[in-house]
Amino acid sequence: MLLCALNAKYIHTNIALRLIKEYCVSLGAENIELAEYTINNYTEEILKNIYLSKPDAVAFSCYIWNIEIIKKIAAILKKIMPEIKIIFGGPEVTYNAKEVLKNCLSCDIVISGEGEYSFYKLYNSLENNTSLSDVPNILYRNTKNDLISNLRCDPLDMSVLPFPYTDFSEIENKICYYEASRGCPFRCQYCLSSVENGVRFAPISKVKRELQIFLDQRVKQVKFVDRTFNSKNDFAVEIVKYLIKNDNGITNFHFEVAAELLDDEFVSLLGTARKGLFQLEIGVQSTNKDTLKSISRIGTFEKLCFYVTKILSYNNIHIHLDLIAGLPCEGLKSFEKSFNDVYSLSPHQFQLGFLKILHGSGMEKLCDKYKILYSPFAPYEVLSTDCLSYDDILFLKKIEDLIDKYYNSNRFVYSMKYLVSHFEDAFTLYSTLAKLRNDSEMKNLNHNKNDSYRFLMTAASKIKNIDINEFKWILKLDYLLHERPRGIPDWTKDCMNLFTKDEVYDQIVHRNVIANCYPSLDGRAPKELFEISYTEKMPLNPLTLKKKQTTIFINYSERNIWDNAEFFLKF
């Protein structure tokens, strides 16, 4: 039997199928294989590999980002392997299993809900050619082609779930997903967790034991899939304390937390962690109180601001804040305020997403009330609401693209701060940039990295009150913090470095600047120093904009929280 995953990106791993496989193996099941691909793999290649493995059954892990491709693969598989059993499972098919079986004739069985125990029972039934009637949580067709829905079983105790990873060599440099709890205490209407009851936790001793495996293997990143990591504060605190105490200096742990459940103890504890040990994702979604009420979200933006500001002040935690466009009661003007509210907090990542009407979610039932139109095809993204037109959606798509390129890339940290300071607010700046992208001079730009810088330079030249000569130096600083000074693009020709190599050595080494600021570089030979650093003399301070000759030393061997090279200024 084959378990098949189509991940969104190459760096992702599928924890669901790994848990299913290892659970079945722990109970004596044999002949279960796992195959992982991405949605970017050629369909023909996936089909060929499945066909050549000659499975009797193939089970697909279904999500909004891969369901259309899976349906296509399943349809062709049924033609070339008519006897094969095709099984769908996962959140995309759990709450509309009947529709899936009615509309996708190539699918034979749908597992609804958690899959470990159901799949084990199904595996035994198929292996022994026995009736499916004793397999819980499945929907299937009988010999008369009637749809049969089996009874649901109680969720598994999380203490019996196995550790999902057995061979770290095959997932080197990929994200390892992990879960310490299942369920969510909240009822946010756009989320499938709203239809689940309660939260279940794995034993803390089990969690520590398994996290130590990641630490011992020195994996790059472990991303908790817990819907609300801090839903039980003492449990979350215990995990964080353990990870701080046993930090290996390499592994990063990502948590999705609820701002309304943050408290002083948890946040203060985060402040003691190594820079880069933790990464937090917080769903703001909107700052419109009517919108939050309509989707059953609680909490206040004021509390979120307080704790996010405090965490950011530690300068050791990478923070992601999320907004959702297309929610009820939020038109373009309201969304503009939500955008500015979140942007003003200066998170390291600002995720601007669009409402998706998931099967089984509470939002699906609210569509008529708020006149929400959405695509009938996965990922079922919003097209318009009674407050937001399709024109508005298209405009916000442009803003989303600009945020990804000029904010989330972290390549333009100082340039964007400079540009925002010349506008009433951040949304006005991004709106202006969105309109300038349609300019005939620039519409063909922005297709590669250097074009991104060139577009921003050209756009700045068209904005009133921008001192373009001043802006060039700031943009050049951003460029140098992310790129080595080889092949610096032509837009920097008016702001060339005034230093020679001998002057660099005199300015930096002889005057003990390195010894004082970066002692790890002290004593390096000039040739070696030139390879891992860069020194620039500018006619202004790029941070304060004071017209005073300033030396900038960039250390490429050390990175800050934005993954840019560390630097310091010297007058």
Coordinates of C-alpha atoms in Angstrom, one line a residue:
M1 CA 0.0 0.0 0.0
L2 CA 1.3 3.5 -0.9
L3 CA 0.8 6.7 1.1
C4 CA 1.2 9.6 -1.2
A5 CA 1.9 13.3 -0.3
L6 CA 1.9 16.3 -2.7
N7 CA 3.5 19.0 -0.6
A8 CA 3.3 22.7 -1.4
K9 CA 7.1 23.1 -1.4
Y10 CA 10.1 20.9 -1.6
I11 CA 11.2 22.0 1.9
H12 CA 8.0 20.7 3.4
T13 CA 7.4 17.3 4.9
N14 CA 4.0 15.5 5.5
I15 CA 3.6 14.7 9.1
A16 CA 0.1 13.2 8.7
L17 CA 1.2 10.4 6.5
R18 CA 4.3 9.7 8.5
L19 CA 2.2 9.4 11.7
I20 CA -0.2 7.0 9.9
K21 CA 2.6 4.9 8.6
E22 CA 4.5 4.7 11.9
Y23 CA 1.3 4.0 13.8
C24 CA 0.5 1.1 11.5
V25 CA 4.0 -0.3 11.7
S26 CA 3.9 -0.1 15.5
L27 CA 0.9 -2.4 15.4
G28 CA 2.6 -4.9 13.1
A29 CA 1.5 -3.7 9.6
E30 CA 3.9 -4.3 6.8
N31 CA 4.2 -3.4 3.2
I32 CA 3.3 0.3 3.6
E33 CA 5.4 2.8 1.7
L34 CA 5.5 6.6 1.7
A35 CA 6.1 8.7 -1.4
E36 CA 6.4 12.5 -1.2
Y37 CA 6.3 14.9 -4.1
T38 CA 5.4 18.6 -4.5
I39 CA 2.7 20.2 -6.5
N40 CA 5.4 21.5 -8.8
N41 CA 6.5 18.0 -9.9
Y42 CA 5.3 16.9 -13.3
T43 CA 2.0 14.9 -13.1
E44 CA 3.5 12.4 -15.5
E45 CA 6.5 11.8 -13.3
I46 CA 4.2 11.2 -10.3
L47 CA 2.0 8.8 -12.2
K48 CA 5.0 6.9 -13.6
N49 CA 6.5 6.4 -10.1
I50 CA 3.2 5.3 -8.6
Y51 CA 2.5 2.9 -11.5
L52 CA 6.0 1.3 -11.3
S53 CA 5.7 0.7 -7.6
K54 CA 2.6 -1.5 -8.4
P55 CA 0.6 -0.7 -5.2
D56 CA -2.8 -2.5 -4.6
A57 CA -4.0 0.8 -3.0
V58 CA -2.8 4.4 -2.8
A59 CA -3.9 6.9 -0.2
F60 CA -3.6 10.6 -0.9
S61 CA -3.2 13.3 1.8
C62 CA -5.6 16.0 0.5
Y63 CA -5.4 19.8 1.1
I64 CA -6.7 22.9 -0.7
W65 CA -3.4 23.4 -2.4
N66 CA -3.1 19.9 -3.9
I67 CA -6.7 18.5 -4.3
E68 CA -7.1 19.4 -8.0
I69 CA -3.8 17.7 -8.9
I70 CA -4.7 14.7 -6.9
K71 CA -8.1 14.3 -8.6
K72 CA -6.3 14.4 -12.0
I73 CA -3.7 11.8 -10.9
A74 CA -6.5 9.6 -9.5
A75 CA -8.5 9.7 -12.6
I76 CA -5.6 8.6 -14.8
L77 CA -4.5 6.0 -12.3
K78 CA -8.0 4.4 -12.5
K79 CA -7.6 4.1 -16.3
I80 CA -4.2 2.5 -16.3
M81 CA -4.7 0.5 -13.1
P82 CA -8.5 -0.2 -12.9
E83 CA -8.2 -2.6 -9.9
I84 CA -6.3 -0.2 -7.7
K85 CA -8.1 1.2 -4.6
I86 CA -7.8 5.0 -4.3
I87 CA -8.2 6.5 -0.9
F88 CA -8.6 10.2 0.0
G89 CA -8.0 11.6 3.4
G90 CA -7.2 15.0 5.0
P91 CA -8.9 18.2 5.8
E92 CA -10.0 18.9 2.2
V93 CA -12.2 15.9 2.1
T94 CA -13.2 15.3 5.7
Y95 CA -16.3 17.6 5.8
N96 CA -17.6 17.0 2.2
A97 CA -16.9 13.3 1.8
K98 CA -20.2 12.5 0.1
E99 CA -19.6 15.3 -2.5
V100 CA -16.1 13.9 -3.1
L101 CA -17.3 10.4 -3.8
K102 CA -20.2 11.6 -5.9
N103 CA -18.1 13.9 -8.1
C104 CA -14.8 12.1 -8.1
L105 CA -15.6 8.6 -9.4
S106 CA -11.9 7.6 -9.3
C107 CA -11.9 7.8 -5.5
D108 CA -13.1 4.6 -3.8
I109 CA -12.9 5.5 -0.1
V110 CA -12.7 8.7 2.0
I111 CA -11.3 8.7 5.5
S112 CA -13.0 11.5 7.4
G113 CA -11.1 13.0 10.3
E114 CA -8.0 11.7 12.1
G115 CA -6.5 8.9 10.1
E116 CA -4.2 6.8 12.2
Y117 CA -6.6 4.2 13.6
S118 CA -9.0 4.3 10.7
F119 CA -6.2 3.7 8.2
Y120 CA -4.9 0.8 10.3
K121 CA -8.3 -0.8 10.2
L122 CA -8.7 -0.1 6.5
Y123 CA -5.2 -1.5 5.8
N124 CA -6.1 -4.8 7.5
S125 CA -9.5 -5.0 5.7
L126 CA -7.9 -4.5 2.3
E127 CA -5.0 -6.8 3.0
N128 CA -7.3 -9.6 4.2
N129 CA -10.1 -8.8 1.7
T130 CA -12.7 -8.5 4.5
S131 CA -15.7 -6.3 4.8
L132 CA -15.2 -2.5 5.3
S133 CA -18.1 -2.4 7.7
D134 CA -15.9 -2.4 10.8
V135 CA -13.6 0.4 9.6
P136 CA -14.6 3.6 11.4
N137 CA -14.6 7.1 10.0
I138 CA -14.8 6.1 6.3
L139 CA -17.3 6.7 3.5
Y140 CA -17.3 4.3 0.5
R141 CA -19.3 2.7 -2.2
N142 CA -20.7 -0.8 -1.8
T143 CA -21.2 -3.4 -4.5
K144 CA -24.5 -1.7 -5.5
N145 CA -22.7 1.6 -5.8
D146 CA -24.5 3.0 -2.7
L147 CA -22.6 5.4 -0.5
I148 CA -22.0 3.9 2.9
S149 CA -20.9 6.0 5.9
N150 CA -19.4 4.1 8.8
L151 CA -19.7 5.2 12.4
R152 CA -17.1 7.6 13.8
C153 CA -14.8 6.4 16.6
D154 CA -13.3 8.4 19.5
P155 CA -10.1 10.3 18.8
L156 CA -6.9 8.5 19.8
D157 CA -5.1 9.3 23.0
M158 CA -2.1 11.2 21.9
S159 CA 0.2 9.2 24.1
V160 CA -0.1 6.3 21.7
L161 CA 1.0 8.3 18.6
P162 CA 4.5 7.4 17.4
F163 CA 7.3 9.8 16.6
P164 CA 6.8 10.5 12.9
Y165 CA 10.4 10.7 11.7
T166 CA 12.7 7.7 11.3
D167 CA 15.2 8.6 8.6
F168 CA 16.6 12.1 8.9
S169 CA 18.9 11.7 6.0
E170 CA 16.0 11.8 3.6
I171 CA 14.7 15.1 5.0
E172 CA 17.9 17.0 5.4
N173 CA 17.4 20.8 5.2
K174 CA 13.6 20.3 5.2
I175 CA 11.1 21.6 7.7
C176 CA 10.1 19.0 10.3
Y177 CA 6.6 19.3 11.5
Y178 CA 5.5 18.3 15.0
E179 CA 2.4 18.3 17.1
A180 CA 2.1 18.4 20.9
S181 CA -1.7 19.0 20.9
R182 CA -4.7 18.6 18.7
G183 CA -7.7 20.8 18.6
C184 CA -8.2 24.5 19.4
P185 CA -10.0 26.4 22.3
F186 CA -11.4 29.0 19.9
R187 CA -14.2 29.0 17.3
C188 CA -12.9 31.2 14.5
Q189 CA -15.4 30.7 11.8
Y190 CA -13.0 30.6 8.9
C191 CA -11.0 27.8 10.4
L192 CA -11.8 24.0 10.4
S193 CA -10.6 23.8 14.0
S194 CA -13.9 25.6 15.0
V195 CA -15.8 22.3 14.3
E196 CA -13.6 20.2 16.7
N197 CA -14.4 19.8 20.3
G198 CA -11.8 20.5 22.9
V199 CA -8.0 20.3 22.9
R200 CA -5.9 17.1 23.6
F201 CA -2.3 17.2 24.7
A202 CA 0.4 14.6 24.4
P203 CA 2.2 13.7 27.7
I204 CA 4.8 16.3 28.4
S205 CA 7.4 13.6 29.0
K206 CA 6.7 12.2 25.5
V207 CA 7.0 15.7 24.0
K208 CA 10.4 16.4 25.6
R209 CA 11.7 13.0 24.6
E210 CA 10.7 13.6 21.0
L211 CA 11.9 17.2 20.8
Q212 CA 15.3 15.9 22.1
I213 CA 15.5 13.8 19.0
F214 CA 15.2 16.9 16.8
L215 CA 17.9 18.6 18.9
D216 CA 20.2 15.6 18.7
Q217 CA 19.8 15.4 14.9
R218 CA 20.4 19.2 14.7
V219 CA 17.6 19.7 12.3
K220 CA 17.2 23.3 10.9
Q221 CA 13.6 24.0 11.8
V222 CA 10.8 22.3 13.7
K223 CA 7.4 23.7 13.0
F224 CA 4.6 22.9 15.5
V225 CA 1.3 22.3 13.8
D226 CA -0.6 22.9 17.0
R227 CA -3.4 25.3 16.2
T228 CA -2.8 27.3 19.4
F229 CA 0.5 26.4 21.0
N230 CA -0.2 28.4 24.1
S231 CA -3.8 27.1 24.6
K232 CA -2.6 25.6 27.9
N233 CA -0.1 28.0 29.4
D234 CA 1.8 25.7 31.8
F235 CA 2.2 23.1 29.1
A236 CA 3.6 25.7 26.6
V237 CA 5.9 27.2 29.3
E238 CA 7.3 23.7 30.1
I239 CA 8.2 23.1 26.5
V240 CA 9.8 26.5 26.0
K241 CA 11.9 26.0 29.2
Y242 CA 13.1 22.6 28.0
L243 CA 14.1 24.0 24.6
I244 CA 15.9 26.9 26.1
K245 CA 17.8 24.6 28.5
N246 CA 18.7 22.1 25.8
D247 CA 19.3 24.5 22.9
N248 CA 21.8 23.1 20.4
G249 CA 22.5 26.5 18.9
I250 CA 21.1 25.5 15.5
T251 CA 17.5 24.4 15.6
N252 CA 14.7 26.9 15.2
F253 CA 11.2 26.1 16.6
H254 CA 8.1 27.8 15.1
F255 CA 4.9 28.2 17.2
E256 CA 1.5 29.6 16.3
V257 CA 0.2 31.4 19.4
A258 CA -2.9 33.3 20.3
A259 CA -2.2 36.9 21.4
E260 CA -5.2 36.9 23.8
L261 CA -3.6 34.0 25.8
L262 CA -0.1 35.6 26.1
D263 CA 0.9 36.5 29.6
D264 CA 3.9 38.1 31.4
E265 CA 5.5 34.7 32.4
F266 CA 5.4 33.2 28.9
V267 CA 6.6 36.4 27.2
S268 CA 9.4 37.1 29.7
L269 CA 10.6 33.5 29.3
L270 CA 10.9 34.1 25.5
G271 CA 13.2 37.0 26.3
T272 CA 15.8 34.6 27.7
A273 CA 16.1 32.5 24.6
R274 CA 18.9 32.5 22.1
K275 CA 18.4 34.7 19.1
G276 CA 16.8 32.5 16.4
L277 CA 15.7 29.7 18.7
F278 CA 12.0 30.6 18.5
Q279 CA 9.7 32.0 15.8
L280 CA 6.1 33.1 16.6
E281 CA 3.2 33.3 14.2
I282 CA 0.2 35.3 15.5
G283 CA -3.1 35.6 13.6
V284 CA -4.4 39.2 13.8
Q285 CA -6.8 38.7 10.8
S286 CA -8.4 42.1 11.4
T287 CA -8.5 45.0 13.9
N288 CA -12.1 45.8 13.0
K289 CA -14.1 44.9 16.1
D290 CA -17.3 44.2 14.1
T291 CA -15.3 41.9 11.9
L292 CA -13.8 40.0 14.8
K293 CA -17.2 39.6 16.4
S294 CA -18.7 38.2 13.2
I295 CA -16.1 35.5 13.0
S296 CA -16.2 34.7 16.7
R297 CA -12.7 35.9 17.6
I298 CA -12.0 37.3 21.0
G299 CA -9.3 39.4 22.5
T300 CA -8.2 43.0 21.9
F301 CA -5.6 44.5 19.5
E302 CA -4.3 46.6 22.4
K303 CA -3.2 43.5 24.3
L304 CA -1.6 42.1 21.1
C305 CA 0.3 45.4 20.6
F306 CA 1.6 45.4 24.1
Y307 CA 3.0 41.9 24.0
V308 CA 4.2 42.0 20.4
T309 CA 6.1 45.2 21.1
K310 CA 7.6 43.6 24.2
I311 CA 8.7 40.5 22.3
L312 CA 10.2 42.6 19.5
S313 CA 12.2 44.6 22.0
Y314 CA 14.1 41.5 22.9
N315 CA 15.5 41.3 19.4
N316 CA 15.7 37.5 19.5
I317 CA 12.3 36.3 18.3
H318 CA 11.2 36.3 14.7
I319 CA 7.5 37.3 14.6
H320 CA 5.0 36.7 11.8
L321 CA 1.7 38.6 11.9
D322 CA -1.2 37.6 9.7
L323 CA -4.1 39.5 8.1
I324 CA -7.0 38.1 6.1
A325 CA -8.7 40.2 3.4
G326 CA -12.3 39.5 2.6
L327 CA -13.7 38.9 6.1
P328 CA -17.2 40.0 6.9
C329 CA -17.9 43.7 7.8
E330 CA -14.5 44.8 6.4
G331 CA -14.4 47.0 3.3
L332 CA -11.4 48.5 1.7
K333 CA -11.2 51.5 4.1
S334 CA -11.5 49.2 7.1
F335 CA -8.9 46.9 5.7
E336 CA -6.6 49.9 5.2
K337 CA -6.8 50.6 8.9
S338 CA -6.1 46.9 9.8
F339 CA -3.1 47.0 7.4
N340 CA -1.7 50.1 9.0
D341 CA -2.3 48.8 12.5
V342 CA -0.3 45.7 11.9
Y343 CA 2.4 47.3 9.8
S344 CA 3.0 49.9 12.5
L345 CA 4.2 47.0 14.8
S346 CA 7.0 46.2 12.4
P347 CA 6.8 42.4 12.5
H348 CA 9.6 40.5 10.7
Q349 CA 7.0 38.9 8.4
F350 CA 3.6 40.4 7.5
Q351 CA 1.4 37.8 5.9
L352 CA -1.4 39.2 3.9
G353 CA -3.8 36.4 2.9
F354 CA -7.3 36.2 1.4
L355 CA -10.3 34.5 3.0
K356 CA -10.9 30.9 1.9
I357 CA -14.2 29.2 2.3
L358 CA -13.3 25.8 3.6
H359 CA -15.7 22.9 3.5
G360 CA -17.2 22.4 6.9
S361 CA -16.2 25.7 8.3
G362 CA -18.6 28.1 10.0
M363 CA -17.8 30.7 7.3
E364 CA -19.4 28.4 4.7
K365 CA -22.7 29.0 6.5
L366 CA -22.2 32.8 6.7
C367 CA -21.7 33.3 2.9
D368 CA -25.4 34.2 2.3
K369 CA -25.5 36.6 5.2
Y370 CA -22.5 38.6 4.1
K371 CA -23.0 38.0 0.3
I372 CA -19.6 36.3 0.0
L373 CA -18.8 35.0 -3.4
Y374 CA -15.9 32.6 -3.8
S375 CA -14.2 30.4 -6.3
P376 CA -15.8 27.0 -6.7
F377 CA -12.3 25.6 -7.2
A378 CA -9.7 25.0 -4.5
P379 CA -8.5 27.0 -2.7
Y380 CA -12.0 28.5 -2.7
E381 CA -10.7 32.0 -2.4
V382 CA -13.1 35.0 -1.8
L383 CA -14.1 37.0 -5.0
S384 CA -16.2 39.6 -3.3
T385 CA -18.4 40.4 -0.3
D386 CA -21.1 43.0 0.5
C387 CA -18.2 45.3 1.6
L388 CA -15.5 44.4 -0.8
S389 CA -15.8 44.3 -4.6
Y390 CA -13.8 42.2 -7.0
D391 CA -11.9 45.3 -8.1
D392 CA -10.9 45.8 -4.5
I393 CA -9.7 42.2 -4.3
L394 CA -7.6 42.7 -7.4
F395 CA -6.1 45.8 -5.9
L396 CA -5.3 44.1 -2.7
K397 CA -3.6 41.3 -4.7
K398 CA -1.2 43.9 -5.9
I399 CA -0.6 45.1 -2.4
E400 CA 0.0 41.4 -1.3
D401 CA 2.7 41.0 -4.0
L402 CA 4.4 44.2 -3.0
I403 CA 4.4 43.2 0.6
D404 CA 6.1 39.9 -0.3
K405 CA 8.7 41.5 -2.4
Y406 CA 9.5 44.7 -0.5
Y407 CA 8.7 43.8 3.1
N408 CA 8.8 40.0 3.7
S409 CA 11.9 39.6 1.6
N410 CA 13.8 41.6 4.2
R411 CA 15.9 43.1 1.4
F412 CA 14.6 46.6 1.8
V413 CA 14.3 47.2 5.5
Y414 CA 15.8 50.7 5.6
S415 CA 14.5 51.7 2.1
M416 CA 10.9 51.0 3.0
K417 CA 11.2 52.7 6.4
Y418 CA 12.5 55.8 4.5
L419 CA 9.7 55.7 2.0
V420 CA 6.9 55.2 4.6
S421 CA 8.2 58.2 6.4
H422 CA 7.2 60.3 3.4
F423 CA 3.6 59.2 3.3
E424 CA 0.6 59.5 5.6
D425 CA 0.8 55.8 6.3
A426 CA 2.1 52.5 5.0
F427 CA -1.0 51.6 3.0
T428 CA -0.8 54.8 1.1
L429 CA 2.8 54.1 0.1
Y430 CA 2.0 50.6 -1.1
S431 CA -1.1 51.9 -2.9
T432 CA 1.2 54.4 -4.7
L433 CA 3.7 51.7 -5.6
A434 CA 0.9 49.5 -6.9
K435 CA -0.2 52.2 -9.3
L436 CA 3.3 53.0 -10.4
R437 CA 3.8 49.4 -11.4
N438 CA 1.4 50.0 -14.2
D439 CA 3.6 52.8 -15.5
S440 CA 4.8 52.0 -19.0
E441 CA 8.4 52.6 -17.9
M442 CA 8.2 50.0 -15.1
K443 CA 5.6 47.4 -16.0
N444 CA 8.3 45.1 -17.4
L445 CA 10.5 45.4 -14.4
N446 CA 10.5 43.4 -11.2
H447 CA 11.0 40.0 -12.8
N448 CA 14.3 39.4 -11.0
K449 CA 16.2 40.4 -8.0
N450 CA 18.0 43.4 -9.5
D451 CA 14.8 44.6 -11.2
S452 CA 13.3 44.8 -7.7
Y453 CA 15.9 47.3 -6.7
R454 CA 15.6 49.1 -10.0
F455 CA 11.8 49.4 -9.7
L456 CA 12.0 50.9 -6.2
M457 CA 14.7 53.4 -7.4
T458 CA 12.5 54.4 -10.4
A459 CA 9.4 54.6 -8.3
A460 CA 11.1 56.8 -5.7
S461 CA 12.2 59.2 -8.4
K462 CA 8.5 59.7 -9.3
I463 CA 7.3 60.4 -5.7
K464 CA 7.2 64.0 -4.6
N465 CA 9.4 65.2 -1.7
I466 CA 11.8 62.2 -2.1
D467 CA 15.4 63.3 -2.2
I468 CA 16.5 60.7 -4.8
N469 CA 20.2 61.2 -4.1
E470 CA 19.6 60.6 -0.5
F471 CA 17.4 57.5 -1.2
K472 CA 20.1 56.0 -3.4
W473 CA 22.5 55.6 -0.5
I474 CA 19.8 54.0 1.7
L475 CA 18.8 51.6 -1.1
K476 CA 22.5 50.8 -1.6
L477 CA 22.9 50.0 2.1
D478 CA 20.0 47.5 1.9
Y479 CA 21.6 46.0 -1.2
L480 CA 24.9 45.6 0.5
L481 CA 23.4 44.1 3.7
H482 CA 21.9 41.3 1.6
E483 CA 24.3 41.0 -1.3
R484 CA 28.1 40.8 -1.5
P485 CA 29.6 43.9 -3.2
R486 CA 30.3 42.1 -6.5
G487 CA 28.6 43.3 -9.6
I488 CA 26.8 46.1 -7.9
P489 CA 24.0 47.2 -10.3
D490 CA 24.2 50.3 -12.5
W491 CA 21.7 52.3 -10.4
T492 CA 24.5 52.8 -7.8
K493 CA 26.9 54.5 -10.2
D494 CA 26.1 57.9 -8.7
C495 CA 26.9 56.7 -5.2
M496 CA 30.3 54.9 -5.5
N497 CA 32.4 53.9 -2.5
L498 CA 35.1 56.4 -1.7
F499 CA 37.4 54.0 0.1
T500 CA 40.4 52.2 -1.3
K501 CA 41.4 48.9 0.3
D502 CA 44.3 50.6 2.1
E503 CA 42.0 53.1 3.5
V504 CA 39.6 50.4 4.7
Y505 CA 42.5 48.8 6.6
D506 CA 43.4 52.1 8.1
Q507 CA 39.9 53.1 9.0
I508 CA 38.8 49.8 10.5
V509 CA 41.8 47.8 11.7
H510 CA 44.3 50.4 12.8
R511 CA 41.6 52.2 14.7
N512 CA 40.5 49.1 16.7
V513 CA 36.9 49.3 15.4
I514 CA 36.8 45.6 14.8
A515 CA 38.3 44.7 18.1
N516 CA 35.6 46.8 19.9
C517 CA 32.6 45.8 17.8
Y518 CA 33.3 42.4 16.3
P519 CA 36.0 40.8 18.4
S520 CA 35.5 37.5 16.6
L521 CA 37.1 39.1 13.5
D522 CA 40.0 40.7 15.4
G523 CA 43.4 39.6 14.2
R524 CA 42.2 38.4 10.8
A525 CA 44.6 39.1 7.9
P526 CA 43.5 41.9 5.6
K527 CA 42.9 39.6 2.6
E528 CA 40.6 37.3 4.7
L529 CA 38.9 40.4 6.2
F530 CA 38.1 41.7 2.8
E531 CA 36.4 38.4 1.9
I532 CA 34.0 38.4 4.8
S533 CA 33.3 42.1 5.2
Y534 CA 32.8 45.3 3.3
T535 CA 33.4 49.0 4.2
E536 CA 31.6 51.9 2.6
K537 CA 32.1 55.6 3.1
M538 CA 28.9 57.5 2.6
P539 CA 28.2 61.3 2.6
L540 CA 25.4 60.9 5.1
N541 CA 24.2 58.7 8.0
P542 CA 21.7 56.4 6.3
L543 CA 19.8 55.9 9.5
T544 CA 19.4 59.5 10.7
L545 CA 19.9 61.1 7.3
K546 CA 22.3 63.7 8.8
K547 CA 24.7 65.0 6.2
K548 CA 27.9 63.8 7.9
Q549 CA 30.5 61.6 6.3
T550 CA 29.9 58.1 7.7
T551 CA 31.8 54.9 7.5
I552 CA 29.7 51.7 7.4
F553 CA 31.3 48.3 8.2
I554 CA 29.4 45.3 7.1
N555 CA 30.1 41.9 8.6
Y556 CA 28.9 39.1 6.3
S557 CA 29.9 36.4 8.7
E558 CA 27.1 37.4 11.2
R559 CA 23.4 37.9 10.5
N560 CA 20.7 39.8 12.3
I561 CA 17.1 38.8 13.0
W562 CA 16.1 39.7 9.4
D563 CA 18.9 37.5 8.0
N564 CA 20.8 40.6 6.8
A565 CA 24.5 41.1 7.4
E566 CA 25.3 42.8 10.7
F567 CA 26.8 46.3 10.4
F568 CA 27.8 49.3 12.4
L569 CA 28.4 53.0 11.7
K570 CA 31.4 55.1 12.5
F571 CA 31.7 58.8 12.0

